Coordinates of C-alpha atoms in Angstrom, one line a residue:
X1189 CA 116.0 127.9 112.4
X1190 CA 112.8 126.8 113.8
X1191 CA 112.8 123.4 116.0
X1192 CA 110.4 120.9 116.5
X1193 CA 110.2 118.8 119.1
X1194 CA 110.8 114.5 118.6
X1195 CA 107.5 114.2 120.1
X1196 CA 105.3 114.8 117.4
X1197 CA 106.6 112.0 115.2
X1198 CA 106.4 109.5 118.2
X1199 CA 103.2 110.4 120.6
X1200 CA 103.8 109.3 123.9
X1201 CA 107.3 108.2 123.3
X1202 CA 108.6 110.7 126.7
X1203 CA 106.8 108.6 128.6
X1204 CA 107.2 105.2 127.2
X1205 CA 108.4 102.6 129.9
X1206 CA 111.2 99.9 129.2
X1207 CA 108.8 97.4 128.7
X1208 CA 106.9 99.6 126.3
X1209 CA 110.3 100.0 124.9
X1210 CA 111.3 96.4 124.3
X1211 CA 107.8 96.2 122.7
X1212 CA 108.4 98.8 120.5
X1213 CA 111.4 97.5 119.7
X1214 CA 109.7 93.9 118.4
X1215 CA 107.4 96.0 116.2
X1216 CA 110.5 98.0 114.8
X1217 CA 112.3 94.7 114.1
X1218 CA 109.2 93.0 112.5
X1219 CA 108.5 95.4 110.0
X1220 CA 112.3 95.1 108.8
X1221 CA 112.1 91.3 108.6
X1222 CA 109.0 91.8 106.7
X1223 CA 110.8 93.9 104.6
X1224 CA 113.5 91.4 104.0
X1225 CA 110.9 88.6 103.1
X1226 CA 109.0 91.7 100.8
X1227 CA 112.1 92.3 98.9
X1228 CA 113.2 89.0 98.7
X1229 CA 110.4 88.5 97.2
X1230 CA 110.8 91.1 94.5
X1231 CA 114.2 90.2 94.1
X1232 CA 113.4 87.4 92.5
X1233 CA 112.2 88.8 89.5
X1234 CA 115.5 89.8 88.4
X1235 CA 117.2 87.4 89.4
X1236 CA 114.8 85.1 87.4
X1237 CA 115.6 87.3 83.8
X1238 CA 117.6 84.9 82.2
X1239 CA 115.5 82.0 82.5
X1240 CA 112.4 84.1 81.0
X1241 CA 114.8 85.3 78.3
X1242 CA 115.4 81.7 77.4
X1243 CA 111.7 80.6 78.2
X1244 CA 109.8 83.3 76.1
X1245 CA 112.4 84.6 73.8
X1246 CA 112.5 87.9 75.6
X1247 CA 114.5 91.1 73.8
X1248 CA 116.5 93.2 76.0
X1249 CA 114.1 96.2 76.1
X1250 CA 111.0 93.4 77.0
X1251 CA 113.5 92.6 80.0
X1252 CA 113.6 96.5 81.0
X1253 CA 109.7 96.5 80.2
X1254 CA 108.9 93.7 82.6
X1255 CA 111.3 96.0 85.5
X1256 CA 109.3 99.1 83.9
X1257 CA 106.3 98.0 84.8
X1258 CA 107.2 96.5 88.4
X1259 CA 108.9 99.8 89.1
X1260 CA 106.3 102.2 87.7
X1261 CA 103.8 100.7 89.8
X1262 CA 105.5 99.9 92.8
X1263 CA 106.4 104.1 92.4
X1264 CA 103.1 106.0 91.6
X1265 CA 100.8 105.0 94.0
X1266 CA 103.2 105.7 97.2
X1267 CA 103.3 109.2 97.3
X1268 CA 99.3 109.5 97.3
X1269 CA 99.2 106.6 99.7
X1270 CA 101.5 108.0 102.1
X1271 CA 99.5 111.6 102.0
X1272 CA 96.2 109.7 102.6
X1273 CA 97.0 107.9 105.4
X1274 CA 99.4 111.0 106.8
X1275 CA 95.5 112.5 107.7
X1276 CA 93.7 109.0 108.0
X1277 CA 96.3 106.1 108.8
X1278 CA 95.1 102.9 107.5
X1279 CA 97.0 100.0 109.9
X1280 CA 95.7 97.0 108.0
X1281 CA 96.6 98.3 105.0
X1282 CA 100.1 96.4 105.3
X1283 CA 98.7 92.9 105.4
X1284 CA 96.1 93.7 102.5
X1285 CA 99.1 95.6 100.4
X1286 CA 100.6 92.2 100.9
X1287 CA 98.1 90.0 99.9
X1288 CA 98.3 91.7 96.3
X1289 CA 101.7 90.8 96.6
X1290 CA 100.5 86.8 97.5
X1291 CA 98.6 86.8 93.9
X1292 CA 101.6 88.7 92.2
X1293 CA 104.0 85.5 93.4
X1294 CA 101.3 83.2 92.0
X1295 CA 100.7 84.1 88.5
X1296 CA 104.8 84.8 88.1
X1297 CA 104.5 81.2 88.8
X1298 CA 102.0 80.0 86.1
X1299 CA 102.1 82.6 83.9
X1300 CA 102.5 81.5 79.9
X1301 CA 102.4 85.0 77.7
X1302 CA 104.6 88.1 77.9
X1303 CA 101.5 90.2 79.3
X1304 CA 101.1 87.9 81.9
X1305 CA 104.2 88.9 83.1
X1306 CA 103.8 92.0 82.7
X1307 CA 100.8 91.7 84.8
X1308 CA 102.5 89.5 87.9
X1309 CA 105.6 92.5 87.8
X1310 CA 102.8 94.7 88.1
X1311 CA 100.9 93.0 90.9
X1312 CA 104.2 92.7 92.9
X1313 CA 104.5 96.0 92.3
X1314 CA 101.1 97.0 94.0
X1315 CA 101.6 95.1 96.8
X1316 CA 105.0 97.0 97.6
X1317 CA 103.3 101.0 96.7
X1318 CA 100.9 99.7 99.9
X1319 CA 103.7 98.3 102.1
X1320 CA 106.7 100.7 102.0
X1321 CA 104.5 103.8 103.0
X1322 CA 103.1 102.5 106.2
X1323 CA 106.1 100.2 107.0
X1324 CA 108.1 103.4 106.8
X1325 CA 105.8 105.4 109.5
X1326 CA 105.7 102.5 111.6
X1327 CA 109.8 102.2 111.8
X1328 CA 109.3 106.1 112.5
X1329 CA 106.7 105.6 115.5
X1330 CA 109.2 103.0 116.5
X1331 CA 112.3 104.4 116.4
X1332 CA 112.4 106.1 119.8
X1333 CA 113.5 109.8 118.6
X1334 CA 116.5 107.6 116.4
X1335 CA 115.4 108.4 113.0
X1336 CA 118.3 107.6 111.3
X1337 CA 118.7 103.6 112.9
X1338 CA 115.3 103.2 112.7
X1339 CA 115.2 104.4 108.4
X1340 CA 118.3 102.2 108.4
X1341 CA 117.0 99.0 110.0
X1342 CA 113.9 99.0 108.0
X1343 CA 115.8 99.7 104.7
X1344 CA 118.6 96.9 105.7
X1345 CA 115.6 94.5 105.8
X1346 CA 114.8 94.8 102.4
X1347 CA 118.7 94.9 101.3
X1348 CA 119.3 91.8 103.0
X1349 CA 116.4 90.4 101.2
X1350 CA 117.3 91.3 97.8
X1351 CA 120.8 89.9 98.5
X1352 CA 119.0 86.6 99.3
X1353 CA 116.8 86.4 96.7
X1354 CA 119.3 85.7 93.6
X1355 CA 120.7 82.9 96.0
X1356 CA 117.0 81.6 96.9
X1357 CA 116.0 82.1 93.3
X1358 CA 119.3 79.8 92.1
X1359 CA 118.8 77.3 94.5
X1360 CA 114.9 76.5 94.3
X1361 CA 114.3 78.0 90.5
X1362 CA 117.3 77.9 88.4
X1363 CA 117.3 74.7 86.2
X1364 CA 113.8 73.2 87.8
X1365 CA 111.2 75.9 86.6
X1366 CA 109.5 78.4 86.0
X1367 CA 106.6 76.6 88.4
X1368 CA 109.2 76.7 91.2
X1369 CA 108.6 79.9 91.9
X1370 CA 105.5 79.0 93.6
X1371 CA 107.2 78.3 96.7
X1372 CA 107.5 82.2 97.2
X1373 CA 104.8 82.2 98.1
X1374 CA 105.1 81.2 102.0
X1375 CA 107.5 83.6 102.5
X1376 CA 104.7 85.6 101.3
X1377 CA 102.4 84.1 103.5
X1378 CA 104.6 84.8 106.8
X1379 CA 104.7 88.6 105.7
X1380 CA 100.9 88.7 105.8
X1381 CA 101.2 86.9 109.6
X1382 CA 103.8 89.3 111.2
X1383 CA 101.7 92.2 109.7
X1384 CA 98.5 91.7 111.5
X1385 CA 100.3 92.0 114.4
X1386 CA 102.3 95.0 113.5
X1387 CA 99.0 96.6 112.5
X1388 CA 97.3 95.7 115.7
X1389 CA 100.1 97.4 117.6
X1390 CA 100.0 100.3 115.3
X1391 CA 96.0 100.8 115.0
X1392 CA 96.2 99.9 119.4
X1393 CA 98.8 102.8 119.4
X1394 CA 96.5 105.4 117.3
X1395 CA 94.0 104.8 119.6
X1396 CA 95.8 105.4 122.9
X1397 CA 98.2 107.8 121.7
X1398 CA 95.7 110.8 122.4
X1399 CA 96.3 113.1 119.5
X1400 CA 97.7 115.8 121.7
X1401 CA 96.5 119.1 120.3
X1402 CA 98.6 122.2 119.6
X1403 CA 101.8 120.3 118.6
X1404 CA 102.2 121.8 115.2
X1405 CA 104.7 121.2 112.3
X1406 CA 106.6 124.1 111.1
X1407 CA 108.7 124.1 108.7
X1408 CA 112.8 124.7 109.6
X1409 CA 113.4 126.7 106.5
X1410 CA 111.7 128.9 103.4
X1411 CA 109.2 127.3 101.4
X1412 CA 111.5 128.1 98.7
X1413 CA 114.7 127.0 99.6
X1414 CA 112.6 123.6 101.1
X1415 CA 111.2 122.9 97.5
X1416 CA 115.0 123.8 96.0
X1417 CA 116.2 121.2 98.7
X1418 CA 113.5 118.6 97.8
X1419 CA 115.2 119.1 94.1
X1420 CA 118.3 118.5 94.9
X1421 CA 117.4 115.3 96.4
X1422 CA 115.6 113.5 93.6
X1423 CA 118.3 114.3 91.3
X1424 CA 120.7 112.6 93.9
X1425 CA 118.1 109.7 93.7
X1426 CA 118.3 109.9 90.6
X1427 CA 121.6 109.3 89.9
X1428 CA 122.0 106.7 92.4
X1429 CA 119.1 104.9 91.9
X1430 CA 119.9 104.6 87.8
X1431 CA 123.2 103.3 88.6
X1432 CA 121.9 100.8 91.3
X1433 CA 119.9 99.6 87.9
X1434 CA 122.1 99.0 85.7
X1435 CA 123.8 96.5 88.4
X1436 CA 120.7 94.5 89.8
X1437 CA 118.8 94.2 86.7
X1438 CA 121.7 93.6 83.6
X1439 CA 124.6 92.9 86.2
X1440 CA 124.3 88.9 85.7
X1441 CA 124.5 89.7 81.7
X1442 CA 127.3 91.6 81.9
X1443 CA 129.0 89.1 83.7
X1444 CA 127.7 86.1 81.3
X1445 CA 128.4 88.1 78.1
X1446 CA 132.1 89.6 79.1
X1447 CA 133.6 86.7 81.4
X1448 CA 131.7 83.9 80.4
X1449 CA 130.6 82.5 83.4
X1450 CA 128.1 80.2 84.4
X1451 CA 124.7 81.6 85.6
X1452 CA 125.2 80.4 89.0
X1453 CA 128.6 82.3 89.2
X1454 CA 127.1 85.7 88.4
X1455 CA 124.2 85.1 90.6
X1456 CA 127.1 84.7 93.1
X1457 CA 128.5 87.9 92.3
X1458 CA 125.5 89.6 92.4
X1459 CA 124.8 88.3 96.0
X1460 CA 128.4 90.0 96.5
X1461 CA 127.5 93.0 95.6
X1462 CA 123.4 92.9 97.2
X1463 CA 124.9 91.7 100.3
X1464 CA 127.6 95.0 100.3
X1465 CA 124.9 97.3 99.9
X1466 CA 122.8 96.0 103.2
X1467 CA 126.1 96.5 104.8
X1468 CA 125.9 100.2 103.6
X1469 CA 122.8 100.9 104.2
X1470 CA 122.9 99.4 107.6
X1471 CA 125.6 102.2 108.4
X1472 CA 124.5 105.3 107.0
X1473 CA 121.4 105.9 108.5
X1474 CA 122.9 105.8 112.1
X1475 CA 126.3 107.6 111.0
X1476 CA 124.3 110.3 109.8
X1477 CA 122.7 110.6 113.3
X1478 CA 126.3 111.3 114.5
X1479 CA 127.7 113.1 111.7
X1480 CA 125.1 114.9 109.6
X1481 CA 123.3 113.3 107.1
X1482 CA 124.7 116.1 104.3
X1483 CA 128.1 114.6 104.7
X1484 CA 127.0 111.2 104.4
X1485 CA 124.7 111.7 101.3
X1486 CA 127.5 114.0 99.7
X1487 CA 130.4 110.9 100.4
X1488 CA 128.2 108.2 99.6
X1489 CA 127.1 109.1 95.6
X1490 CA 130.2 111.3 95.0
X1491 CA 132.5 109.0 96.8
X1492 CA 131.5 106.7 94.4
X1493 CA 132.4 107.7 91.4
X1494 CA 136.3 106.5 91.0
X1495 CA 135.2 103.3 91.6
X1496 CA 132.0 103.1 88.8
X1497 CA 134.1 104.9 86.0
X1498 CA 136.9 102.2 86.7
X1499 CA 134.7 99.5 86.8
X1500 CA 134.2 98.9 82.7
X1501 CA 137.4 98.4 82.2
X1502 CA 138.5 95.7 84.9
X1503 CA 138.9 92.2 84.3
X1504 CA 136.7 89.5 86.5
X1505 CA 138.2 89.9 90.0
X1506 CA 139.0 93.6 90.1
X1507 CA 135.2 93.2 88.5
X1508 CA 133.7 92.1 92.0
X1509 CA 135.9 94.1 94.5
X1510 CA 134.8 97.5 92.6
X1511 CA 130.9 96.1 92.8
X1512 CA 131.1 95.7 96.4
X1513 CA 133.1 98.8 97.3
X1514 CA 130.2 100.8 94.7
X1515 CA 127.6 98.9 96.8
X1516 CA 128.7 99.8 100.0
X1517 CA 129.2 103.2 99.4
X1518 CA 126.4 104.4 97.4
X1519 CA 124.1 102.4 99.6
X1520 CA 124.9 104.2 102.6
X1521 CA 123.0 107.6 101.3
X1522 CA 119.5 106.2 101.0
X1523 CA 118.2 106.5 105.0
X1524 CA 119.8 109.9 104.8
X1525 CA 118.1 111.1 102.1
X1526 CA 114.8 110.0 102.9
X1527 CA 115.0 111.4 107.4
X1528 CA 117.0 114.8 105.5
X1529 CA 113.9 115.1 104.0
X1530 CA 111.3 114.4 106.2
X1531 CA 113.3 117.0 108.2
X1532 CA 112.6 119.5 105.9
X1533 CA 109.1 118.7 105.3
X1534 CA 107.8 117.8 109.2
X1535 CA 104.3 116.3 109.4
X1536 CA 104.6 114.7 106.3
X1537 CA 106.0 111.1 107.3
X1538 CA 103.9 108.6 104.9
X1539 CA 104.0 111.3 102.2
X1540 CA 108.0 111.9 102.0
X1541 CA 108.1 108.0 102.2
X1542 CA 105.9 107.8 99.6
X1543 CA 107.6 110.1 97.4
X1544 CA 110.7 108.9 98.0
X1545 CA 110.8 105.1 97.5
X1546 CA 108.6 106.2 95.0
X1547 CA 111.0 107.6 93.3
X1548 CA 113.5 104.5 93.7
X1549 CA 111.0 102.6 92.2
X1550 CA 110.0 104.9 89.4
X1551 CA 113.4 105.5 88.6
X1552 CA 114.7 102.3 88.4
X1553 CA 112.3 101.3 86.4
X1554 CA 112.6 104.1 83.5
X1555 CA 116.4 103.4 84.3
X1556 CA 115.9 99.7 83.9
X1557 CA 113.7 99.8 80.4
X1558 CA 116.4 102.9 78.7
X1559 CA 119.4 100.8 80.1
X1560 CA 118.1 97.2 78.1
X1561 CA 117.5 99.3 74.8
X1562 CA 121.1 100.8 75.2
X1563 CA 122.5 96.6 75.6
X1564 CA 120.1 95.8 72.6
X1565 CA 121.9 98.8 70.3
X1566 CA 125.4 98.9 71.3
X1567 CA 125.8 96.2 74.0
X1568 CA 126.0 95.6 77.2
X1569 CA 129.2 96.5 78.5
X1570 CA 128.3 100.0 76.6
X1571 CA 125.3 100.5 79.5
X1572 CA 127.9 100.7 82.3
X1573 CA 130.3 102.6 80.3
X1574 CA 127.1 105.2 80.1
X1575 CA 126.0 104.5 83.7
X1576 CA 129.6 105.1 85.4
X1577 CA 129.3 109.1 84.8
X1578 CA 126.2 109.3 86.9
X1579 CA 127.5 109.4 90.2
X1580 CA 129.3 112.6 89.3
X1581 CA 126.2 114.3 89.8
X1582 CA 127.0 113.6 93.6
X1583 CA 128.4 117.3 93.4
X1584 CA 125.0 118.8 93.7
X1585 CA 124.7 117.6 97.7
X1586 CA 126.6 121.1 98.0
X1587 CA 123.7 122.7 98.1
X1588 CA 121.9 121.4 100.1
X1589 CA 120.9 123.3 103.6
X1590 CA 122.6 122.7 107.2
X1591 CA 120.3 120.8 108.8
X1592 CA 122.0 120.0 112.3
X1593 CA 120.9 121.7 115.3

């Protein structure tokens, strides 16, 4: 297998001094905190669902429209964003992604129609398609030849944000107001403050970085088996990322409409279960520096699957331990998935990123809008009596290529 060396992700990085280091560091550490307050953010869209339910006699399937159209948005433009700026990187991109974001927050806040929401979910939406591929390259450049810890950081950031944001969302919006959710916006307004600086670092770093010439990025396997590779992993994204739907979007409903509890409760449980998969993401990425990322993403959606076909048929308690065993394994494949294939497909950084949170989006979005029709028809304990089989499809990490050296 052909090898390529560390250096062409991170210029310069052989020579980098501890100072330089520690630098680096900060700038790795402030683009997952700007991920947290991103996906907080976001997260409170969701969490947010039964008080627009009430508030504009929402359906189901207009619930999975509004996540449709945050998702399909937040999804197509990545992939073409992260191949543009793969051949012309755009730094300040990041803070102007997030400004989009800024206006997103403020008409979720004052919006009165359906389409208005639909609109705000879409603006969000925008603002994250400009943020994740550029964040991701940055956490790259960052990460010091650890791929795995840096992928991992940055993707804790936003777990740990959309664990906070049902709890931020109950606390400052539940039974005060729609109008409440202005106050999203500062945290939206810190995001656009840490990113200047990031991008200053990161357009200082093009420019000294001297583009050495002759590094060149050859592929470790066929073209064919690469694309059959690439296959295998959005269908693994798939069925994770369908799952993980089913839970953060309907997860409060389920627990409303089966249990009975209080809105607040569920918005508990679903911090449980948010919070467990930070804690899984936060370990696969550098477990799969040590262990091969192939075993992590073939334990992590397979490993899974006792737990979500046992799930539907548990009472309240047995309820929460199975969502936070589900969220911490599952969780754990993403940062593998995405550094496996950048692997495969070297050069390509902001384009694999694209593509790949892309796809998160994307899917959870068509996942999101099918799964609310499925609650409107048969109800919604019959959606994670659907959704439980999914992980099964965990099996087809077999064939995936040995990627370890």
């Amino acid at each position: 297998m052909t090898t390529v060396s560390n250096a062409q992700d991170v210029p310069g990085a052989a020579a980098a001094t501890p100072a330089q280091q520690g630098a680096v560091l900060q700038i790795l550490f402030s683009v997952a905190f700007v991920h947290l307050l991103n996906d907080c953010v976001q997260a409170v869209l969701p969490s947010i669902y039964p008080l627009l339910k009430e508030q504009f006699a929402l359906s189901f399937t207009q619930v999975g429209l509004i996540t449709l159209t945050f998702q399909c948005t937040a999804s197509l433009l990545q992939p073409w964003i992260g191949l543009y700026t793969d051949k012309r990187p755009l730094p300040f991109l990041l803070p102007i992604g997030m400004c989009v974001t800024l206006a997103g927050v403020g008409l979720l806040a004052t919006a009165d129609t359906f389409g208005m929401l639909l609109l705000a979910a879409g603006m969000i939406g925008v603002g994250s398609s400009t943020f994740h591929p550029e964040a991701s390259r940055v956490a790259r450049l960052a990460s010091g030849g650890r791929f795995g810890f840096a992928q991992s950081l940055f993707q804790v950031g936003g777990n740990v944000g959309s664990a906070l944001g049902p709890l931020l969302a109950a606390a400052i919006i539940v039974g005060h107001g729609q109008g409440k959710i202005a106050w999203f916006t500062l945290l939206v307004l810190v995001a656009v403050v840490v990113l200047v600086g990031v991008s200053r670092w990161y357009g200082g770093h093009l420019k000294n970085a001297v583009r050495k010439a002759g590094v060149q990025h050859v592929a470790p396997l066929p073209r064919g088996r690469v694309i059959a590779a690439m296959t295998v992993l959005a269908m693994l994204v798939f069925s994770k990322y369908i799952y993980m739907a089913s839970l953060s979007s309907y997860y409060t409903f389920y627990l409303i409409e089966k249990f009975h509890v209080s809105v607040d409760t569920a918005q508990m449980y679903l911090f449980l279960f948010l919070a467990a998969v930070a804690a899984g993401t936060f370990a696969g990425g550098p477990i799969g520096d040590r262990i091969g990322r192939k075993r992590v993403i073939w334990v992590s959606i397979l490993g899974a699957a006792p737990f979500t076909l046992a799930l539907p048929y548990v009472d309240l308690g047995w309820t929460a331990v199975l969502s936070v065993v589900i969220g911490l394994v599952m969780s754990s494949a993403f940062s593998a998935i995405v550094v496996f294939a950048q692997e495969l497909v070297p050069g390509k950084v902001g384009m694999i990123a694209g593509i790949f949170f892309g796809l998160m989006f994307g899917v959870s979005g068509i996942g999101a809008a099918a799964m609310g029709h499925i609650a409107d028809v048969a109800g919604i304990e019959q959606v994670y009596r659907i959704a439980s089989f999914l992980p099964l499809l965990g099996i087809l990490a077999a064939l995936l290529p040995k990627m370890e050296r």
